[in-house]
Coordinates of C-alpha atoms and ligand atoms in Angstrom, one line a residue:
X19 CA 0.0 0.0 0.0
X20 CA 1.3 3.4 -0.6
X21 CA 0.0 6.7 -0.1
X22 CA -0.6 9.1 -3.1
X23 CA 0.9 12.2 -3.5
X24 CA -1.5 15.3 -3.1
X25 CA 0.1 18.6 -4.1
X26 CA -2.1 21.6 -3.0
X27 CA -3.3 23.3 -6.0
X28 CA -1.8 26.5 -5.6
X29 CA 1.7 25.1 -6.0
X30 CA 0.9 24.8 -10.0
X31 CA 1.4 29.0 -9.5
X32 CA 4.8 28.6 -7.8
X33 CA 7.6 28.9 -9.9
X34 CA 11.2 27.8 -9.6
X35 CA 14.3 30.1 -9.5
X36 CA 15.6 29.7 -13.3
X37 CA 18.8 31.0 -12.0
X38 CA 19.2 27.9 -9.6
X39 CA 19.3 25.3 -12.8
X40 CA 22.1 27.4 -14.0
X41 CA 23.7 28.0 -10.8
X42 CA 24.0 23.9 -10.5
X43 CA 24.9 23.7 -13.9
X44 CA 28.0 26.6 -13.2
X45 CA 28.8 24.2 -9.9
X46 CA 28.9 21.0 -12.2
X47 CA 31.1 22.8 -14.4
X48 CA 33.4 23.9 -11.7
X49 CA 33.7 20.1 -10.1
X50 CA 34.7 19.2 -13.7
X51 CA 37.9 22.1 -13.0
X52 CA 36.0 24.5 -15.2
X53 CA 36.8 28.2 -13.8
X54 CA 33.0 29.9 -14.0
X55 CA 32.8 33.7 -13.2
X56 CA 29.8 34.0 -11.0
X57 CA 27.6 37.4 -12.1
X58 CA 24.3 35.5 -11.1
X59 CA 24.8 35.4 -7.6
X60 CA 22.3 38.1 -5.7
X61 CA 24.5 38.4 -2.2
X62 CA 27.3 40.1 -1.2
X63 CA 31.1 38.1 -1.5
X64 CA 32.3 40.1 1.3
X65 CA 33.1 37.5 4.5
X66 CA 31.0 38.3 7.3
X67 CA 33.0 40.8 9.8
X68 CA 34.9 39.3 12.5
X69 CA 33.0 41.8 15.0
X70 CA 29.8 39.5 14.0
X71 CA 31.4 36.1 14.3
X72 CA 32.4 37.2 17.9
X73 CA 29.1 38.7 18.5
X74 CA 27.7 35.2 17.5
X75 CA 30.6 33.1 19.2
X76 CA 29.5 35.2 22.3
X77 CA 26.3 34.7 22.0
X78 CA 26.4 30.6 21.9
X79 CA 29.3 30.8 24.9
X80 CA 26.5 32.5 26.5
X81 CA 23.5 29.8 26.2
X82 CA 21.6 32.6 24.3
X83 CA 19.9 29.8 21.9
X84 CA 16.7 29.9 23.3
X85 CA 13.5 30.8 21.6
X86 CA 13.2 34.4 21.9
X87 CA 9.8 36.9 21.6
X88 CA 8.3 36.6 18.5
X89 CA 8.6 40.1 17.2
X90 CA 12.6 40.0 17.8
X91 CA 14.6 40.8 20.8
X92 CA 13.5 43.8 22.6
X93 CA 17.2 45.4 22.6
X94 CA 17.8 45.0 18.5
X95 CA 14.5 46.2 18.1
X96 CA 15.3 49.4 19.7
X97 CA 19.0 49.2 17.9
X98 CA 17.0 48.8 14.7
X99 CA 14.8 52.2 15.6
X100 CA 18.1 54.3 16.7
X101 CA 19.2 53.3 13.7
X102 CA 16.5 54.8 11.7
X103 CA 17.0 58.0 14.1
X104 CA 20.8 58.0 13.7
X105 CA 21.0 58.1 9.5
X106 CA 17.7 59.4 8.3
X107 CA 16.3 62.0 11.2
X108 CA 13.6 59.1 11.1
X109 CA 12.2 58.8 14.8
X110 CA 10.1 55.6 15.2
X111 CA 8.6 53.7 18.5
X112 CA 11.0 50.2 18.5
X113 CA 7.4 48.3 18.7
X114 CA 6.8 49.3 15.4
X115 CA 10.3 47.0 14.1
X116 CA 9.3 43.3 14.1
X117 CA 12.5 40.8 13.7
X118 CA 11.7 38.5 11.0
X119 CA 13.6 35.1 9.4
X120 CA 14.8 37.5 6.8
X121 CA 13.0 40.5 4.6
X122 CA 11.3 37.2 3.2
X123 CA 10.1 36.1 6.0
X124 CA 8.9 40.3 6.6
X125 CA 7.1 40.0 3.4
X126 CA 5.0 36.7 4.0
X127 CA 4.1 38.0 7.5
X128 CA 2.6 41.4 5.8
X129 CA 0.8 39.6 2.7
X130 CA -0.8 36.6 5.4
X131 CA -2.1 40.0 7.0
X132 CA -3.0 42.3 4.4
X133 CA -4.4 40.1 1.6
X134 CA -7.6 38.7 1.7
X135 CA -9.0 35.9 -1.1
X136 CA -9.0 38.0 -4.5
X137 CA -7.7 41.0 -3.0
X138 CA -4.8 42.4 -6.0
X139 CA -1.0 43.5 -5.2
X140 CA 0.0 46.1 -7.9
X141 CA 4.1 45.2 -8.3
X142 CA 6.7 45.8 -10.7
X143 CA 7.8 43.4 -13.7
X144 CA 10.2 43.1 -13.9
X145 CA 10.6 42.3 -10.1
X146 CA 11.6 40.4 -7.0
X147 CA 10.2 37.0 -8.4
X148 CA 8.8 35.6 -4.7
X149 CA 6.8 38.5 -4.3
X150 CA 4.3 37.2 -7.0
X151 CA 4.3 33.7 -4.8
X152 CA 3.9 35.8 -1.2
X153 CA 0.8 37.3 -2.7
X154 CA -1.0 33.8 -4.0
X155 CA 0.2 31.9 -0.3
X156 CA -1.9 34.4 0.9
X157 CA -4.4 33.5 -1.4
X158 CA -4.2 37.1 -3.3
X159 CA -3.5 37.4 -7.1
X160 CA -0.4 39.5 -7.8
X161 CA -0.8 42.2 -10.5
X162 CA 2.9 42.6 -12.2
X163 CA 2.8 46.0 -14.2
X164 CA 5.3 46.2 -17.3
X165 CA 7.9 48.9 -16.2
X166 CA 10.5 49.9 -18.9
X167 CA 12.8 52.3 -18.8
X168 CA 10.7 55.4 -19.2
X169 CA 9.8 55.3 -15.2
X170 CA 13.1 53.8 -14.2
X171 CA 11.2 50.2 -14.0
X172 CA 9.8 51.8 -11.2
X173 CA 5.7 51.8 -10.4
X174 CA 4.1 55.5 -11.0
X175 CA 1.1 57.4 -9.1
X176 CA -0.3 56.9 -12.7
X177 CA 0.2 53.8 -12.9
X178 CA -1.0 52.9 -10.2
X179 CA -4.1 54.7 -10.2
X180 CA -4.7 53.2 -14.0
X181 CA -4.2 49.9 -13.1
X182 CA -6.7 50.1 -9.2
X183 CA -10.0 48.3 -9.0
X184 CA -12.0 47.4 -6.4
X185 CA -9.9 44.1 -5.4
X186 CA -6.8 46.2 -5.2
X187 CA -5.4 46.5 -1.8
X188 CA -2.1 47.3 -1.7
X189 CA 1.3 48.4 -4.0
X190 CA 4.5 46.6 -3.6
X191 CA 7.8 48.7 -5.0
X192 CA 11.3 48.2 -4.1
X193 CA 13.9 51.1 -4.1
X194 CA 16.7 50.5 -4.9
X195 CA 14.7 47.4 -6.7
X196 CA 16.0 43.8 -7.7
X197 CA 16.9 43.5 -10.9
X198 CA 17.2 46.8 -12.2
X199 CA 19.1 48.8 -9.2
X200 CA 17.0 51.8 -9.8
X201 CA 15.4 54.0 -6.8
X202 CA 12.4 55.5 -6.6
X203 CA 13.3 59.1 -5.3
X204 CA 11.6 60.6 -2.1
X205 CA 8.9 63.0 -4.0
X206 CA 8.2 59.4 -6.3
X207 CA 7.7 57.4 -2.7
X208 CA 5.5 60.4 -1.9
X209 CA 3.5 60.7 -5.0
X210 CA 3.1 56.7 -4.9
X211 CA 1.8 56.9 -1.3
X212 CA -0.8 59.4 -1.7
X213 CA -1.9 57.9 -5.2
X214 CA -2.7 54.6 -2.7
X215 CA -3.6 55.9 0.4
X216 CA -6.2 57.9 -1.4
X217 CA -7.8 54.7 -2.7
X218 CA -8.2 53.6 0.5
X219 CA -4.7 51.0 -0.6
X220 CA -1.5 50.5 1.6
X221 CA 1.8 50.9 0.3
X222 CA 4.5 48.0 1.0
X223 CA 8.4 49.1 0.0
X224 CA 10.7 47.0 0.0
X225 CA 14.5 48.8 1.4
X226 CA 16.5 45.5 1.6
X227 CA 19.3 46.8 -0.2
X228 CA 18.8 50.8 1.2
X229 CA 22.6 50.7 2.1
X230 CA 23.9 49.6 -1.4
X231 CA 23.0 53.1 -2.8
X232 CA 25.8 55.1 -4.7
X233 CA 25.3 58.4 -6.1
X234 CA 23.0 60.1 -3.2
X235 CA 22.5 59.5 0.4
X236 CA 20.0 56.7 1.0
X237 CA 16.8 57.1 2.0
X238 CA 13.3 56.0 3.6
X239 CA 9.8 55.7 3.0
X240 CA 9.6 56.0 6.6
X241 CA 10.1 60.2 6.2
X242 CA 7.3 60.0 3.7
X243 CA 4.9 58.4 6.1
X244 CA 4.2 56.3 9.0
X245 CA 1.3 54.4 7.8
X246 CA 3.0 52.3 5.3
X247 CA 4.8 49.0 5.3
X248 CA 8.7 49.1 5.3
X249 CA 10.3 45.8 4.4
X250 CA 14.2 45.4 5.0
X251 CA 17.2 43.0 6.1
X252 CA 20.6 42.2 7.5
X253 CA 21.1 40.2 4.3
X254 CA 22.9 42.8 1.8
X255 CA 23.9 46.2 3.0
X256 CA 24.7 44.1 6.2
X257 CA 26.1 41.1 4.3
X258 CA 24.8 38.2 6.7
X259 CA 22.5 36.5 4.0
X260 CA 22.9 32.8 5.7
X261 CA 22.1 34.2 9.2
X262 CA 18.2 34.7 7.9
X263 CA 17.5 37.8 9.6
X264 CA 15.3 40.7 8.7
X265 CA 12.9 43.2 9.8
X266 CA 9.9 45.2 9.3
X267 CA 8.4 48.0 10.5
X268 CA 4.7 48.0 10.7
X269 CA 1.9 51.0 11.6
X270 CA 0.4 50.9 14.8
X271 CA -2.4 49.3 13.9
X272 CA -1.3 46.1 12.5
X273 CA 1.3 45.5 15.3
X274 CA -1.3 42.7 17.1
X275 CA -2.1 40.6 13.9
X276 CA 1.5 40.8 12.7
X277 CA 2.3 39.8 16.3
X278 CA 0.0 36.7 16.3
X279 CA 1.2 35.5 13.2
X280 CA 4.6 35.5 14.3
X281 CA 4.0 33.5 16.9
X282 CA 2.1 31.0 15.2
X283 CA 4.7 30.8 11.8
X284 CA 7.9 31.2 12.9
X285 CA 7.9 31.2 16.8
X286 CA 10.7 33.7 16.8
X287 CA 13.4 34.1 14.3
X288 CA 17.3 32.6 15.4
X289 CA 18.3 33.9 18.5
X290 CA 22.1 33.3 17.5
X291 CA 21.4 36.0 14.4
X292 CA 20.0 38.6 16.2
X293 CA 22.4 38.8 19.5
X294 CA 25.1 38.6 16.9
X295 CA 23.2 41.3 14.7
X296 CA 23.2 43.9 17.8
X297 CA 26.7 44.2 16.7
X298 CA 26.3 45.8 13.3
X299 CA 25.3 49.1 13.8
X300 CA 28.7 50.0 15.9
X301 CA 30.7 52.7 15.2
X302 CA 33.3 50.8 12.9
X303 CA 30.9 48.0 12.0
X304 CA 29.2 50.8 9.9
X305 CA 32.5 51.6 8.2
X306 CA 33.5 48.6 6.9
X307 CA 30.2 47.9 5.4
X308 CA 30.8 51.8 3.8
X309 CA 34.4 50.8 2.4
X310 CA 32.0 47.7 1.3
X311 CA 29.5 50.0 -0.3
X312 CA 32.4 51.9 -1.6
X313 CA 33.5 49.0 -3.4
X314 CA 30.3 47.8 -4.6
X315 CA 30.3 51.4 -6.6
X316 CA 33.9 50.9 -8.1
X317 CA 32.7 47.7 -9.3
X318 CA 29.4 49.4 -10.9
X319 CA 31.5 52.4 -12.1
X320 CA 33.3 49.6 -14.0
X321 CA 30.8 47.2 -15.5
X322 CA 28.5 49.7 -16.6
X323 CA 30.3 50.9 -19.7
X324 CA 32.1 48.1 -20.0
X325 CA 28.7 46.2 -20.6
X326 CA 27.4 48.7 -22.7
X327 CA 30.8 48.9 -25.0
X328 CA 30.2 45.1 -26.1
X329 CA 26.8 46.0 -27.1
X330 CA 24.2 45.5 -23.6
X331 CA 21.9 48.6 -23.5
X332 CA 21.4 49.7 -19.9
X333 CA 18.5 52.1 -20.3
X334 CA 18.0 53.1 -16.9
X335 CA 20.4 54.5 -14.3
X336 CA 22.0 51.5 -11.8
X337 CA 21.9 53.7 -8.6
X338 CA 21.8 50.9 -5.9
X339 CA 21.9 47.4 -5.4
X340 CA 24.3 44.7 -6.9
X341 CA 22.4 44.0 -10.1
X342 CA 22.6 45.6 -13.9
X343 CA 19.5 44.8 -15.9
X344 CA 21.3 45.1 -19.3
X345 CA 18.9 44.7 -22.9
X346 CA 21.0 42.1 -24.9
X347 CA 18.3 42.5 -28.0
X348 CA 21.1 44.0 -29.7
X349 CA 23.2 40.7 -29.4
X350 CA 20.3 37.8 -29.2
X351 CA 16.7 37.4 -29.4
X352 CA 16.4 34.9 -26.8
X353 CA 18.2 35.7 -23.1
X354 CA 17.8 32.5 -21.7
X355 CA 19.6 30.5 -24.4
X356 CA 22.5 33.5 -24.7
X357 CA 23.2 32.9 -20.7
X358 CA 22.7 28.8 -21.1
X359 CA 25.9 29.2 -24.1
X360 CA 27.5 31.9 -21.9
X361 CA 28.1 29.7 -19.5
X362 CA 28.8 27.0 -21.2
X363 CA 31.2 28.3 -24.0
X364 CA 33.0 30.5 -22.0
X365 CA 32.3 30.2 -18.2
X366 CA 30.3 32.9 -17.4
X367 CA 27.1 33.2 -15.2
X368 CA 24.1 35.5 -15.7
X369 CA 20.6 35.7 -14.8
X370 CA 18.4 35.5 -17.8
X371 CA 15.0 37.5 -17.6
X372 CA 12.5 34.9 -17.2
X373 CA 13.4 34.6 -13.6
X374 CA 12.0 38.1 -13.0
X375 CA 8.4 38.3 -14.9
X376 CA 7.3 37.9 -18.3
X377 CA 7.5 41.6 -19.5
X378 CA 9.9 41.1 -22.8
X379 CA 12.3 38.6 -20.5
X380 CA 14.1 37.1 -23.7
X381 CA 15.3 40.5 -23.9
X382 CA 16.9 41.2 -20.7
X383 CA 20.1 39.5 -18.4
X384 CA 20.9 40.8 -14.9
X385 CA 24.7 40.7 -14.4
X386 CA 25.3 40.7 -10.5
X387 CA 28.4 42.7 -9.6
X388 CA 29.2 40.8 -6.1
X389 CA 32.8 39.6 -7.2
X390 CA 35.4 41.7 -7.5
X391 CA 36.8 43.9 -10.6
X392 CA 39.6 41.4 -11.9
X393 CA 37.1 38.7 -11.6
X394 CA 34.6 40.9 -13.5
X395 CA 37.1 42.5 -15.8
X396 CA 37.7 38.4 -16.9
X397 CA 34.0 38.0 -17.4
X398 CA 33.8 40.5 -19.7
X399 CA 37.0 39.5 -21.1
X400 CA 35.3 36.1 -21.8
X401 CA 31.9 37.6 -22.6
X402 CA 33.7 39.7 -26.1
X403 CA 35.3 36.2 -27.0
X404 CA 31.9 34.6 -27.0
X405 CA 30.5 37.8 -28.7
X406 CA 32.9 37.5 -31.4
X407 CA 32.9 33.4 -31.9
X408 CA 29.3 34.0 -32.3
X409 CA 29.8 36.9 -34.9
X410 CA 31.6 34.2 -37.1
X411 CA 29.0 31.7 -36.8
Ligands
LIG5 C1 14.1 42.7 -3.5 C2 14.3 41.6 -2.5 N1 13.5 41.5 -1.5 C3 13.6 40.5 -0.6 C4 14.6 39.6 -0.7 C5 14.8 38.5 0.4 O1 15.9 38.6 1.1 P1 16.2 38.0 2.5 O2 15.1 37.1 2.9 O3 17.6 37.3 2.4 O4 16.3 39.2 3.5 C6 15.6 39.7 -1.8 C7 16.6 38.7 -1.9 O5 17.4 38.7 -2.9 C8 15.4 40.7 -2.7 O6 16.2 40.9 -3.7

């Protein structure tokens, strides 16, 4: 006797990371002694800071591997709002910052409270590909908007307002956003917010990579208003993907429900990440992840043209992130099968677009810049040999 296999439904409308097929293909490659230049990967390179690991050897010495409240530990929460004080003038009660298992865990806690059966999330496409599957857990449909280059593949108080209907219930943007790197600028966040709030809507932004910002001082949605959703993370600007530690910070009036949830989905998030997290915001913690930052821009201020000189189009400015969302139209009508031989021919990895909506993805590759120059100067190296093999072909 055996017992059959009963996938829910709504996992039909869960899609897989493209990137991750590649990713294995790139490690497959490499166990063969292949040397593969890794432009796919979405997370810092940069070795977490030994200030950390003691924070987190501490912490274990310690015993402190308990379960721990469910909206965080009280002192991070309040490091997290002095935080917000300290760099944007932003002052904020510490109740309204909820510790979550990453800015993906903060996003599944705010859908599962937001989104009702039917009820529509306005987002970009292209965009952060989970969003569209945090919206249909929660039993929502997810509305991706085309965005080109004309808005910065950013959403618009237009936009917005042409795409609302009565199931619409909230906008999700990110600034700076996954894949493109572009920001939406504080008068753009404002316009946004009163486009929704005026329809009765709630705004969500997503900050995760607010730190990772290069040719102005970052900002936050939080000196916009104080009845929206921010979503951020220690995972980039902070570099401590693995550790699975995020926040959010919530208005007042959600704080029970999110509070509830928490409880019942993820008990608390690891109690190892956030003591070892109360040590990023020090004095010289903050300046290594700036010579970091600094970095991150040396390595834009490179790629960029050198991208665009073998033929990419990069339409909009990259002003943040890790990620260049470059138009290879130019060099190959299909992105997926140009990044599949990329790798392949020459040994480099890149995103294709499918993995980030279905607005012209054959068109686009994001190139991740989180290995350093020489590493991406061979990449591009290897990227004009393939350009030219192909030319003879
Ligand atoms: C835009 C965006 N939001 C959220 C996440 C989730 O990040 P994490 O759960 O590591 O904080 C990512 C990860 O790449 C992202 O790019």
């Amino acid at each position: 006797m055996s017992m059959p296999i009963k996938i829910a439904d709504r996992m039909s409308r869960i899609r897989p990371f493209y990137v991750m097929e590649l990713l294995a293909r790139a490690r497959e490659l490499e166990m063969g002694g292949r040397s593969i230049i890794h432009m796919e990967v979405g997370e810092p390179d940069f070795p977490a800071p030994d200030s950390l690991v003691a924070a987190g050897k501490g912490a274990l010495d310690r015993g402190c591997t308990r379960y721990l409240p469910a909206c965080g530990l009280p002192e991070l929460r309040c490091a997290v709002a002095d935080f917000y004080r300290a760099r944007f003038g932003v002052s904020l009660d510490s109740r309204r910052v909820i510790i979550t298992p990453g800015a993906s865990g903060a996003l599944q806690l705010i859908m599962s409270v937001l989104v009702e059966q039917g009820d529509e999330v306005l987002m970009t496409d292209p965009g952060y590909p989970c969003n569209r599957h945090f919206v249909e857990l929660a039993g929502g449909t997810p509305v991706p908007l085309p965005v080109g280059p004309d808005s910065d593949y950013q959403l618009t108080a237009e936009r917005v307002a042409a795409a609302w209907n009565r199931n619409t219930v909230a906008a999700l943007v990110a600034t700076p956003s996954n894949p493109t790197g572009t920001l939406l600028a504080r008068d753009q966040l404002n316009d946004l917010y009163r486009s929704v709030a005026s329809r009765g809507g709630t705004l969500l932004v997503d900050e995760i990579y607010q730190g990772l910002v290069y040719d102005e001082p970052p900002h936050t949605a939080l000196a916009v208003a104080d009845d929206l959703f921010v979503v951020n993370s220690f995972s980039k600007y902070f570099g401590m993907t693995g550790w699975r530690l995020g926040w959010l910070v919530a208005p007042e009036g959600y704080l029970d429900a999110l509070e509830r949830l928490a409880q019942n989905i993820f008990i608390s998030s690891s109690s190892l990440a956030q003591f070892a997290a109360l040590s990023v915001f020090s004095e010289e913690n903050i300046g290594l992840m700036e010579s970091r930052r600094i970095a991150f821009k040396q390595r834009r201020d490179y790629l960029l043209p050198a991208l665009q000189a073998l033929g990419f189009r990069i339409k909009a400015q990259p002003k943040g992130a890790f990620y260049l969302y470059a138009d290879c139209s130019d060099l190959s009508q299909d992105s997926s099968e140009f990044c599949r031989a990329l790798l392949e021919e020459v040994g480099v990895a890149a995103t294709p677009g499918k993995d980030f909506g279905s607005n012209q993805p054959e068109r686009y590759i994001r190139f991740a810049y989180t290995t350093g120059i020489p590493r991406l100067e061979e990449g591009v190296a290897r990227i004009a040999r393939f350009l030219a093999a192909r030319k003879l072909r």
